[in-house]
PDB file of C-alpha atoms and ligand atoms in Angstrom:
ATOM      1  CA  UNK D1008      12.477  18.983  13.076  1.00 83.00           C
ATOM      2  CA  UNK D1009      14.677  16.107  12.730  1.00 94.00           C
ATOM      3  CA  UNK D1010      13.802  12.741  10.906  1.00 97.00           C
ATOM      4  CA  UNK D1011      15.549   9.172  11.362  1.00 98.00           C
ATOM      5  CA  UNK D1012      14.248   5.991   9.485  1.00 98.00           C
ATOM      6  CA  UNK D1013      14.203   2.874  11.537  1.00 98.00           C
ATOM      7  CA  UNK D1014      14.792   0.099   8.634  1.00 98.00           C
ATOM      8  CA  UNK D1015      13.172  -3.368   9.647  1.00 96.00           C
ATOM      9  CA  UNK D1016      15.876  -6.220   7.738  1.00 95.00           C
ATOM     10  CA  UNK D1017      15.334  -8.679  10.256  1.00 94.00           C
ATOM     11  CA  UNK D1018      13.367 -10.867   8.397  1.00 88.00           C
ATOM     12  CA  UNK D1019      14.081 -14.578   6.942  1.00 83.00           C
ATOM     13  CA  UNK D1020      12.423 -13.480   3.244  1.00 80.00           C
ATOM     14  CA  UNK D1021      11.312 -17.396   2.611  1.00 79.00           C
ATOM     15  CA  UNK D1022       9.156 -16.386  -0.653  1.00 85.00           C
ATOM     16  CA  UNK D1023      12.297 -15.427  -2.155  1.00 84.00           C
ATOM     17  CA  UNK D1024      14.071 -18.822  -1.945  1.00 82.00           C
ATOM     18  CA  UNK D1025      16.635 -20.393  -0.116  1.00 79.00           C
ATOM     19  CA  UNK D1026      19.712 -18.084   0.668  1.00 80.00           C
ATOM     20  CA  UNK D1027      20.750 -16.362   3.340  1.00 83.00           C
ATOM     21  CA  UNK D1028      18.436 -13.072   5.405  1.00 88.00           C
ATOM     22  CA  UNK D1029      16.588 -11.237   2.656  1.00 89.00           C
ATOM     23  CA  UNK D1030      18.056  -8.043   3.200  1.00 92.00           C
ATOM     24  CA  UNK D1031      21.376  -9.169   2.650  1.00 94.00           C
ATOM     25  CA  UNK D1032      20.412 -11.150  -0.989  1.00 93.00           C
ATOM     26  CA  UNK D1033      22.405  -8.724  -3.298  1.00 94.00           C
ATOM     27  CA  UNK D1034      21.352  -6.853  -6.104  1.00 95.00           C
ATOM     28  CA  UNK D1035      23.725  -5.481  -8.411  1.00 93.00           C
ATOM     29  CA  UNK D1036      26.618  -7.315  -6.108  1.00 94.00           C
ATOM     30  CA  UNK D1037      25.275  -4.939  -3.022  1.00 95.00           C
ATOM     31  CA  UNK D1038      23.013  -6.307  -0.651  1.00 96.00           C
ATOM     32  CA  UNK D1039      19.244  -5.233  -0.791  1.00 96.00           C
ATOM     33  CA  UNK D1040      19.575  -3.195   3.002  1.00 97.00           C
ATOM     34  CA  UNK D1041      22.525  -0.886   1.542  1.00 97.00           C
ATOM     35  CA  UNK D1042      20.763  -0.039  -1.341  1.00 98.00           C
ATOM     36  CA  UNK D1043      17.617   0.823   0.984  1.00 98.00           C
ATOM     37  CA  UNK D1044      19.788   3.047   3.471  1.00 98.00           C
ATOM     38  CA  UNK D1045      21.762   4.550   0.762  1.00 97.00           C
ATOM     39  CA  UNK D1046      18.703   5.722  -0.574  1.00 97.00           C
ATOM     40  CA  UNK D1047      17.308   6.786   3.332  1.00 98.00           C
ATOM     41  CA  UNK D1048      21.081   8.757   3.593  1.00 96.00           C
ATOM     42  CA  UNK D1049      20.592  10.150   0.537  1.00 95.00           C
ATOM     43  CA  UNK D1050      17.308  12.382   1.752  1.00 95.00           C
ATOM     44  CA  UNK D1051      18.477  15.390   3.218  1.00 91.00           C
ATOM     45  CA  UNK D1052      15.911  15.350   5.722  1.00 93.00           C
ATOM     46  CA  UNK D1053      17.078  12.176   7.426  1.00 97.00           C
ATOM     47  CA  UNK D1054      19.520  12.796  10.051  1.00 97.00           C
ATOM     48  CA  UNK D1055      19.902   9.135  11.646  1.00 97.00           C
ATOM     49  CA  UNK D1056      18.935   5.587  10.202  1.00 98.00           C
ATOM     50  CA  UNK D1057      18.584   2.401  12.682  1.00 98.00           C
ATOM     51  CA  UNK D1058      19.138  -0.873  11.110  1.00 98.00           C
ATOM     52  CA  UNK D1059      17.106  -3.579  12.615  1.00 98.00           C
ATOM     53  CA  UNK D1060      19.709  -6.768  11.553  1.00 96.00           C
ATOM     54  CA  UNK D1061      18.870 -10.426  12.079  1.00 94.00           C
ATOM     55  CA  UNK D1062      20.410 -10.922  15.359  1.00 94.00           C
ATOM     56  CA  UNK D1063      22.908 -13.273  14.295  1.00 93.00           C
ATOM     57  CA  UNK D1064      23.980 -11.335  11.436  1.00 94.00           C
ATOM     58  CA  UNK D1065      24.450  -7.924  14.011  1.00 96.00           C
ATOM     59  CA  UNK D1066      28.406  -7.628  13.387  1.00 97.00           C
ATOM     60  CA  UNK D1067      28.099  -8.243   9.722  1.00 96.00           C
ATOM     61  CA  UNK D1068      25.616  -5.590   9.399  1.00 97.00           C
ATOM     62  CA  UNK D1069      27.521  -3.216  11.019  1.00 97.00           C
ATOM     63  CA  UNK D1070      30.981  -3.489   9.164  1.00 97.00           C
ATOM     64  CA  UNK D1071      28.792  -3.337   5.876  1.00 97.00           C
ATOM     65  CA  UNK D1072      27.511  -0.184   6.812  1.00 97.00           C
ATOM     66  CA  UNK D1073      30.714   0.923   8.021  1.00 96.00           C
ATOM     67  CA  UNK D1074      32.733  -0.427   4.520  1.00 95.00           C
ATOM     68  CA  UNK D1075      30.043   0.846   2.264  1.00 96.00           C
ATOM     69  CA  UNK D1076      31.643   4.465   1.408  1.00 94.00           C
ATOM     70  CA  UNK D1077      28.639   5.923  -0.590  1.00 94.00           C
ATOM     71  CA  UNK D1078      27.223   5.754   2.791  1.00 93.00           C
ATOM     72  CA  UNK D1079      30.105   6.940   4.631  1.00 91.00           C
ATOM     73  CA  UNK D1080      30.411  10.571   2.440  1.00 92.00           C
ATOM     74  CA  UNK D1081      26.394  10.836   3.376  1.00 91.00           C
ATOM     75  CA  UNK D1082      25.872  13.323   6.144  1.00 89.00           C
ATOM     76  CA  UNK D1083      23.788  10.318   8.105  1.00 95.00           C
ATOM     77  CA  UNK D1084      24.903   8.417  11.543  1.00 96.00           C
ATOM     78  CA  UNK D1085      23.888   4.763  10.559  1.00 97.00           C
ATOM     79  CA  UNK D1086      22.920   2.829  14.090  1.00 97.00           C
ATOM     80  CA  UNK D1087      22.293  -1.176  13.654  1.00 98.00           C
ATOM     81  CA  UNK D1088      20.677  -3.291  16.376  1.00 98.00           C
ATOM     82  CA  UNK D1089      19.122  -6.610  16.558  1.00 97.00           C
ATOM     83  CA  UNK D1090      15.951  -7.229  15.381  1.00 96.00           C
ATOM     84  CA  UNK D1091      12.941  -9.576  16.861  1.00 94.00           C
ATOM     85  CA  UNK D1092      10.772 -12.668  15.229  1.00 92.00           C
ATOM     86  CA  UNK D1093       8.056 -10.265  13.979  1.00 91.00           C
ATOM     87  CA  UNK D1094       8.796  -7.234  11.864  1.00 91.00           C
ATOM     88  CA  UNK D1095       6.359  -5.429  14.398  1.00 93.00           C
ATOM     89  CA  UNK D1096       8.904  -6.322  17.319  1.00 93.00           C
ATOM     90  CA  UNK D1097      11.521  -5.785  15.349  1.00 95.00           C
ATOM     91  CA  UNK D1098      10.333  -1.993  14.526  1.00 96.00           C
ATOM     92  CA  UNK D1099       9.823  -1.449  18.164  1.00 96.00           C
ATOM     93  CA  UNK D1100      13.783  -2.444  19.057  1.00 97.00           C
ATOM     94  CA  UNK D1101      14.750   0.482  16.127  1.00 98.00           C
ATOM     95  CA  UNK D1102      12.409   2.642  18.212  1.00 98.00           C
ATOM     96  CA  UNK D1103      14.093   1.789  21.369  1.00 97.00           C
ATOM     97  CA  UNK D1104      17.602   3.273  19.893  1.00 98.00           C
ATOM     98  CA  UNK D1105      16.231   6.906  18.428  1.00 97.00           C
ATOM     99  CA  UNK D1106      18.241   9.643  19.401  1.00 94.00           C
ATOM    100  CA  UNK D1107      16.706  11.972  21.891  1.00 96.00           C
ATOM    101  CA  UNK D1108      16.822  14.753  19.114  1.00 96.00           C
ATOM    102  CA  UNK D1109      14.480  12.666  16.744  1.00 97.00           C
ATOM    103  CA  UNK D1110      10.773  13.969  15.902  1.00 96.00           C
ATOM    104  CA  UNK D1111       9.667  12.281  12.783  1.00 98.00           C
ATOM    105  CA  UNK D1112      10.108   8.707  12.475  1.00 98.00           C
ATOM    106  CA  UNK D1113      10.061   6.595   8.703  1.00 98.00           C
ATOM    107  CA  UNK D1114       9.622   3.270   8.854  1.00 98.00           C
ATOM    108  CA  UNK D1115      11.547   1.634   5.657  1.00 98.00           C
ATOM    109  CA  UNK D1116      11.445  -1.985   4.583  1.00 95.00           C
ATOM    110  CA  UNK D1117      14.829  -3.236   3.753  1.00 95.00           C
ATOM    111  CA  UNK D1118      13.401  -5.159   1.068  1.00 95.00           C
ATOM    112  CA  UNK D1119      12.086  -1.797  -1.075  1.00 97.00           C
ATOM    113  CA  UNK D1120      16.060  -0.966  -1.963  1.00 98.00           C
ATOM    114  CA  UNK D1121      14.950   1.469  -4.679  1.00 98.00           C
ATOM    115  CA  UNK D1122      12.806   3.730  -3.539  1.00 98.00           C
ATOM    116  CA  UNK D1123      12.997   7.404  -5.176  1.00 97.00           C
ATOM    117  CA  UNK D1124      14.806  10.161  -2.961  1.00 96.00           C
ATOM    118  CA  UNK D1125      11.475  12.528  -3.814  1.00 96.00           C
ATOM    119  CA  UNK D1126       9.027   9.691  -2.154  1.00 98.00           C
ATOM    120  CA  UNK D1127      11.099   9.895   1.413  1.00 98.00           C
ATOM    121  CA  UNK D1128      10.876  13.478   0.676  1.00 97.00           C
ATOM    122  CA  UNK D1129       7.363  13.344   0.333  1.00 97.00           C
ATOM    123  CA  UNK D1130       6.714  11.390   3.546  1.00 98.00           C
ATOM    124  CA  UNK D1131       8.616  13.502   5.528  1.00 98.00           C
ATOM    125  CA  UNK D1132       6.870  16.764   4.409  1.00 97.00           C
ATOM    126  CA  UNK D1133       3.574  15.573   4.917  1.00 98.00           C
ATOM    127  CA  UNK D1134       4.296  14.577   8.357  1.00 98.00           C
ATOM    128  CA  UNK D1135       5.880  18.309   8.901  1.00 96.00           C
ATOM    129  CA  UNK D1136       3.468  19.968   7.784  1.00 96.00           C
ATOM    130  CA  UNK D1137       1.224  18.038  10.495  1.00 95.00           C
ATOM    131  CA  UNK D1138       0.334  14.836   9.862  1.00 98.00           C
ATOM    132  CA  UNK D1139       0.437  12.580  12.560  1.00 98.00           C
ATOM    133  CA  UNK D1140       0.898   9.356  10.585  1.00 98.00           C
ATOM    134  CA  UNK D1141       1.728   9.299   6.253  1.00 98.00           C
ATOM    135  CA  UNK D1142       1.460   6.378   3.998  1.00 98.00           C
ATOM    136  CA  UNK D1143       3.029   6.110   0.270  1.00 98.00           C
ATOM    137  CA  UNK D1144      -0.075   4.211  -1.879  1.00 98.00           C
ATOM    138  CA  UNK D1145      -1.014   3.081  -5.755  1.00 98.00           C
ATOM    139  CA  UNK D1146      -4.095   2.236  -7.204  1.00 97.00           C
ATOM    140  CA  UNK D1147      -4.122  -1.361  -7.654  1.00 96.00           C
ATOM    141  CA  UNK D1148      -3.794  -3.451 -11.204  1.00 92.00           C
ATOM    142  CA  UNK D1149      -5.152  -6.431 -10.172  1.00 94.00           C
ATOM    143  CA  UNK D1150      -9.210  -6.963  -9.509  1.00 95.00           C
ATOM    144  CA  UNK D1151      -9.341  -8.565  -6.077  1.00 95.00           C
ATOM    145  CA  UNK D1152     -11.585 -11.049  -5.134  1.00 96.00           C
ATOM    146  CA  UNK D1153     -12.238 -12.834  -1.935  1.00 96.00           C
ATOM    147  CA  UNK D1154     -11.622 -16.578  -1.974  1.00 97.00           C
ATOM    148  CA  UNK D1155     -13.231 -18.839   0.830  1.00 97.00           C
ATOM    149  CA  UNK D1156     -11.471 -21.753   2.161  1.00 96.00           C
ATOM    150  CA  UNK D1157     -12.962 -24.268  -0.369  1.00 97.00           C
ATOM    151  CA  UNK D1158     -11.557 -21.769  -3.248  1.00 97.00           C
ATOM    152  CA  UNK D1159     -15.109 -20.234  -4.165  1.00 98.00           C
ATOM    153  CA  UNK D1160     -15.252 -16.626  -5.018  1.00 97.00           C
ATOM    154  CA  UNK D1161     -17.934 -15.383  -2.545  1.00 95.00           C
ATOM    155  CA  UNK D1162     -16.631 -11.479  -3.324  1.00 95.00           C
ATOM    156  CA  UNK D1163     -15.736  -9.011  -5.975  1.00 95.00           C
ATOM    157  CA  UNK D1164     -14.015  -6.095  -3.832  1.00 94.00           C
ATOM    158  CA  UNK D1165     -14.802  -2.515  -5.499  1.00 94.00           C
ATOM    159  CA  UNK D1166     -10.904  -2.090  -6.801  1.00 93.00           C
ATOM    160  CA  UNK D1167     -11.341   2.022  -7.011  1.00 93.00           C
ATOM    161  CA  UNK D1168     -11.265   2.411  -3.589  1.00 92.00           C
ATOM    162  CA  UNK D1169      -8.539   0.047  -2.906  1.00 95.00           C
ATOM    163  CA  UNK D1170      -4.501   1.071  -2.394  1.00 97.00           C
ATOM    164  CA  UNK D1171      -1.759  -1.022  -2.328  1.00 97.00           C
ATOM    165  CA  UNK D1172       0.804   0.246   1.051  1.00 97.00           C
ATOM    166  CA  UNK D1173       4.418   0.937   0.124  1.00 98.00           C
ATOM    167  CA  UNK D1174       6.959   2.451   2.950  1.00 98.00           C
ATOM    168  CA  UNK D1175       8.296   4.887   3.977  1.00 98.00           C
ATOM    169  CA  UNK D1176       5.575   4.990   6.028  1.00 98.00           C
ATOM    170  CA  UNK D1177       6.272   8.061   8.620  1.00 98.00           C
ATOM    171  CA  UNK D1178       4.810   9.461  11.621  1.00 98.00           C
ATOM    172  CA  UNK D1179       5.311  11.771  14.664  1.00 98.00           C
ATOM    173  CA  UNK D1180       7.314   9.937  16.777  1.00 98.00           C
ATOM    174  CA  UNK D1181       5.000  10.359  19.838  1.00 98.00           C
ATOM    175  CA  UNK D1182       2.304   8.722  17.847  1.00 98.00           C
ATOM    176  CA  UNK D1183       4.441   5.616  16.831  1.00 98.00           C
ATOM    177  CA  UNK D1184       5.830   5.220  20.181  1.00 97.00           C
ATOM    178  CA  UNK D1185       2.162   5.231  21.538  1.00 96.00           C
ATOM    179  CA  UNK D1186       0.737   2.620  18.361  1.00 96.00           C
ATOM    180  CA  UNK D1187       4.006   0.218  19.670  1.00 94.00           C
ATOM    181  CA  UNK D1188       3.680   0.596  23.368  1.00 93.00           C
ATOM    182  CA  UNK D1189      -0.541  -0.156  23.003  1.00 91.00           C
ATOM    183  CA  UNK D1190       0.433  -3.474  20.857  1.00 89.00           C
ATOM    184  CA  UNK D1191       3.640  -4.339  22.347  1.00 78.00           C
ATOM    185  CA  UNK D1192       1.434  -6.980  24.151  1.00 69.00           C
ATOM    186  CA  UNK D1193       1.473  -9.124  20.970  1.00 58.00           C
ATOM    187  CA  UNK D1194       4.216  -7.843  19.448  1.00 53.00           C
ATOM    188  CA  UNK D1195       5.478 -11.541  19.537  1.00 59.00           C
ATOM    189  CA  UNK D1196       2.528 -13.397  18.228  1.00 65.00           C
ATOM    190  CA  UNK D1197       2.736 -13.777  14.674  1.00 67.00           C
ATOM    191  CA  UNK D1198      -1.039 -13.833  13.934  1.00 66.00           C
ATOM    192  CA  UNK D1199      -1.929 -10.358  15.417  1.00 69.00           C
ATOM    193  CA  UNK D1200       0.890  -8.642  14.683  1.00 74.00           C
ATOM    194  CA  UNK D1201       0.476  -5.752  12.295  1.00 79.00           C
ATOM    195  CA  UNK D1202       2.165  -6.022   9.018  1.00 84.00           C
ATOM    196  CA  UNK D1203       2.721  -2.596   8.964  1.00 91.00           C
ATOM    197  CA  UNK D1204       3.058   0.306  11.385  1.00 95.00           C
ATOM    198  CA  UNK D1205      -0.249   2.496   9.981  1.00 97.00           C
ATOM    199  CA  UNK D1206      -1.819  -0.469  10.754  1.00 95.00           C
ATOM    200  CA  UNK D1207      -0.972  -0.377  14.818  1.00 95.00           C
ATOM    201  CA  UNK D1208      -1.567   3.875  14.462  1.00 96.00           C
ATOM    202  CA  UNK D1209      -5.316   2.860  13.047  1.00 96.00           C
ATOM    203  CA  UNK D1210      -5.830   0.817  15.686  1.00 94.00           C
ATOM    204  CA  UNK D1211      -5.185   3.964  18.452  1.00 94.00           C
ATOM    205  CA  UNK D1212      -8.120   5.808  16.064  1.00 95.00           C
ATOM    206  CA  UNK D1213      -5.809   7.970  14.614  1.00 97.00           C
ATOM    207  CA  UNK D1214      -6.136   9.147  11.084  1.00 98.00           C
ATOM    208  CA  UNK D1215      -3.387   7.964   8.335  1.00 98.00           C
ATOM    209  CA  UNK D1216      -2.687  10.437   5.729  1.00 98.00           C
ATOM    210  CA  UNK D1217      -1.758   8.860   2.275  1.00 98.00           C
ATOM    211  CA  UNK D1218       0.126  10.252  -0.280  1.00 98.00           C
ATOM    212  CA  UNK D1219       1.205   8.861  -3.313  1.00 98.00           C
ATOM    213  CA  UNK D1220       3.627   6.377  -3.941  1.00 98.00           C
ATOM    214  CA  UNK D1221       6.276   5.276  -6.302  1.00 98.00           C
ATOM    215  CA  UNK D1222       6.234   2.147  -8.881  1.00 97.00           C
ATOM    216  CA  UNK D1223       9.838   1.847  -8.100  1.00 98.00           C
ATOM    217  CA  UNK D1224       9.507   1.397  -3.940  1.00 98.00           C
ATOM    218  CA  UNK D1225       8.223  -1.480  -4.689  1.00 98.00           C
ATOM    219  CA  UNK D1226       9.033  -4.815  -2.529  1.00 96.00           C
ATOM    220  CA  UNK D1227      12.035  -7.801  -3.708  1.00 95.00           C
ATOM    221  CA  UNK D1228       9.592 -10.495  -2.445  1.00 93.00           C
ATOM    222  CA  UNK D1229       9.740 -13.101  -5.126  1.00 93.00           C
ATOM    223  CA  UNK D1230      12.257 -13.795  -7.365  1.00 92.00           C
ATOM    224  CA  UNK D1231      10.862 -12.192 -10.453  1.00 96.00           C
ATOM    225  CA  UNK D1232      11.404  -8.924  -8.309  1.00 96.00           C
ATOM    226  CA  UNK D1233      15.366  -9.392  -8.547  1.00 95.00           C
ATOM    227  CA  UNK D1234      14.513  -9.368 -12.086  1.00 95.00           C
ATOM    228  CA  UNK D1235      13.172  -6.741 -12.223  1.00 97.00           C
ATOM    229  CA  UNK D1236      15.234  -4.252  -9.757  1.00 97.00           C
ATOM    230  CA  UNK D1237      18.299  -5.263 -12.002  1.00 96.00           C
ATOM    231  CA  UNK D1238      16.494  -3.705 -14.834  1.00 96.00           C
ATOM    232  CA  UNK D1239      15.503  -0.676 -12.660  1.00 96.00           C
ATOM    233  CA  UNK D1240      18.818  -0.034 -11.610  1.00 95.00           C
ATOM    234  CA  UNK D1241      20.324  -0.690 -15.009  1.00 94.00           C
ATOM    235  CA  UNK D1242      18.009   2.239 -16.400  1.00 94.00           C
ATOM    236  CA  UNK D1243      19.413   4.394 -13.626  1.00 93.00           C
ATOM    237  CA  UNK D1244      22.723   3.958 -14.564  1.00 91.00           C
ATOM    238  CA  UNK D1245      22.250   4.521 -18.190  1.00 92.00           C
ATOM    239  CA  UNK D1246      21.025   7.507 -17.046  1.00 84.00           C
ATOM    240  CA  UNK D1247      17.271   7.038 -18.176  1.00 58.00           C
ATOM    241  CA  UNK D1248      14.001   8.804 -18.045  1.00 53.00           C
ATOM    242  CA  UNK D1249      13.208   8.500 -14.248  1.00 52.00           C
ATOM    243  CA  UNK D1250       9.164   7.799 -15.103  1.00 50.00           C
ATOM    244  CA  UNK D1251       8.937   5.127 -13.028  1.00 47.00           C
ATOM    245  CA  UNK D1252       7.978   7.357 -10.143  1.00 46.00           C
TER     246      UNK D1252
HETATM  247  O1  C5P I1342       8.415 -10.470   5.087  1.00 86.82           O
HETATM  248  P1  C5P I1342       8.167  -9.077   4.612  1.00 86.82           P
HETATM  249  O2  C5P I1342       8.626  -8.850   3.204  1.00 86.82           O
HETATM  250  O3  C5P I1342       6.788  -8.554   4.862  1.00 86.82           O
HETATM  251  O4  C5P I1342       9.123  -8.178   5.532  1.00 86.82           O
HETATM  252  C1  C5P I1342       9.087  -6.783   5.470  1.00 86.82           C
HETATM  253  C2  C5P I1342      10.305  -6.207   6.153  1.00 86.82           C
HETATM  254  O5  C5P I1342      10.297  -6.501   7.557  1.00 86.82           O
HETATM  255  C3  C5P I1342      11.611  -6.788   5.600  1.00 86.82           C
HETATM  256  O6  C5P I1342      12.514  -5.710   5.372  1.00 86.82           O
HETATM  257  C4  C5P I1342      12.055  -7.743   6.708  1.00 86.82           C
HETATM  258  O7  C5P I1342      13.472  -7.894   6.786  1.00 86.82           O
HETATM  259  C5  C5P I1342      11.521  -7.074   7.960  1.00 86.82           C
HETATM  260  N1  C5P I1342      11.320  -8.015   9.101  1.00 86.82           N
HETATM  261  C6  C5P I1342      12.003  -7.792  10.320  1.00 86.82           C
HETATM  262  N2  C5P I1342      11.845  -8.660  11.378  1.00 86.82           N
HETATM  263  C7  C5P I1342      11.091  -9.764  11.251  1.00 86.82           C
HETATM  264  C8  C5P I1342      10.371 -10.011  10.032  1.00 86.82           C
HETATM  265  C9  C5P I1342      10.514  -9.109   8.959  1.00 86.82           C
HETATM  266  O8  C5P I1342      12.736  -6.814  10.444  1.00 86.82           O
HETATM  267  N3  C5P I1342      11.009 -10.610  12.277  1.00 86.82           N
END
């Protein structure tokens, strides 16, 4: 069995500011997308990760990824192509450039640059051991409510049997391929694409598998989440207690 991550970084990342393509805002002077594939490359199971770039930002991607030599003593080939206006299209195009040889796929957000080696791990395992489609999850803090237009609460949603969605999502690659190819009709349309990939393999009726996730996969989308990746990384390199798995 052979695993490859396709890593969506395609996207503008507006709720983080002004500034260039999120996955290129740094962290620790290293852009957001080398921390995430260093991590992918650093999973023994993955043999191949696609980058999915902005497509203006293709060439720069590439000699990142080519410079960066953490990734380069990784035994990982690192493929980048250009992404689409939707981070469902753009997950399609990484599909598109698998290698023949590739059975499970992992879907990775480029904007979740520190996720734990032993979550990919996870993912991957579960889907070898026969799940068609796996999902990383955590309990929620929050209590959710449902707001209406007019900003009434008109519902209290039972919180126990809610889970936030983290990546790496991973699947079969048959099944993806068959979730992309049924949606690929509104791949384009930003109001019925899926925000993530379980979402187009629920839609086929086929059941999602979820396993549990990892505080510190969690996604740069504001700019308090800089904040507080610099600490996480700072821990790391102190050489911490790793508890925030
Ligand atoms: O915007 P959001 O944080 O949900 O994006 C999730 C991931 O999808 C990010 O890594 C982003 O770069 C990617 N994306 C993409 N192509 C798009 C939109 C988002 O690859 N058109």
């Amino acid at each position: 069995v052979i695993a490859a991550a396709i890593v969506p970084a395609a996207g503008r990342g507006e709720r983080l500011g002004p500034g260039g393509p999120k996955a290129l805002r740094e962290l620790a002077g290293l852009p957001l997308l080398v921390h995430a594939v260093r991590a992918l490359g650093a999973a023994r199971a993955v043999a191949e990760v696609v980058v999915v770039a902005p497509g203006d930002a293709v060439d720069e991607v590439r000699a990142l990824m080519r410079g960066d030599t953490v990734l380069q003593s990784e035994d990982v080939r690192v493929l980048v192509v250009a992404g689409g206006r939707t981070r469902q299209e753009s997950v399609r195009l990484g599909l598109a450039a698998l290698g023949d040889d590739v059975d499970v796929v992992l879907v990775h957000d480029a904007a979740r640059p520190l996720v734990p080696v032993d979550l990919v791990d996870r993912v991957v395992q579960a889907v070898r051991t026969g799940a068609d489609a796996v999902i990383p999850v955590l309990p929620l803090a929050d209590t959710v409510k449902r707001v209406d237009e007019a900003g009434r609460v008109d519902a209290t949603i039972d919180r126990s049997t809610l889970r936030a969605v983290q990546t790496p999502q991973g699947f079969a690659r048959a099944v993806l391929e068959e979730a992309h190819h049924a949606a690929s009709t509104d791949a384009d349309d930003e109001a019925t694409a899926a925000t993530d990939d379980a979402g187009l393999v629920e839609r086929l009726g086929t059941t999602v598998h979820a396993v549990p996730g990892a505080e510190e996969a969690f996604k740069v989308t504001r700019p308090i989440d800089l904040l507080l990746a610099e600490a996480v990384l700072s821990r790391r390199r102190a050489g911490g207690a790793r508890d925030g798995r």
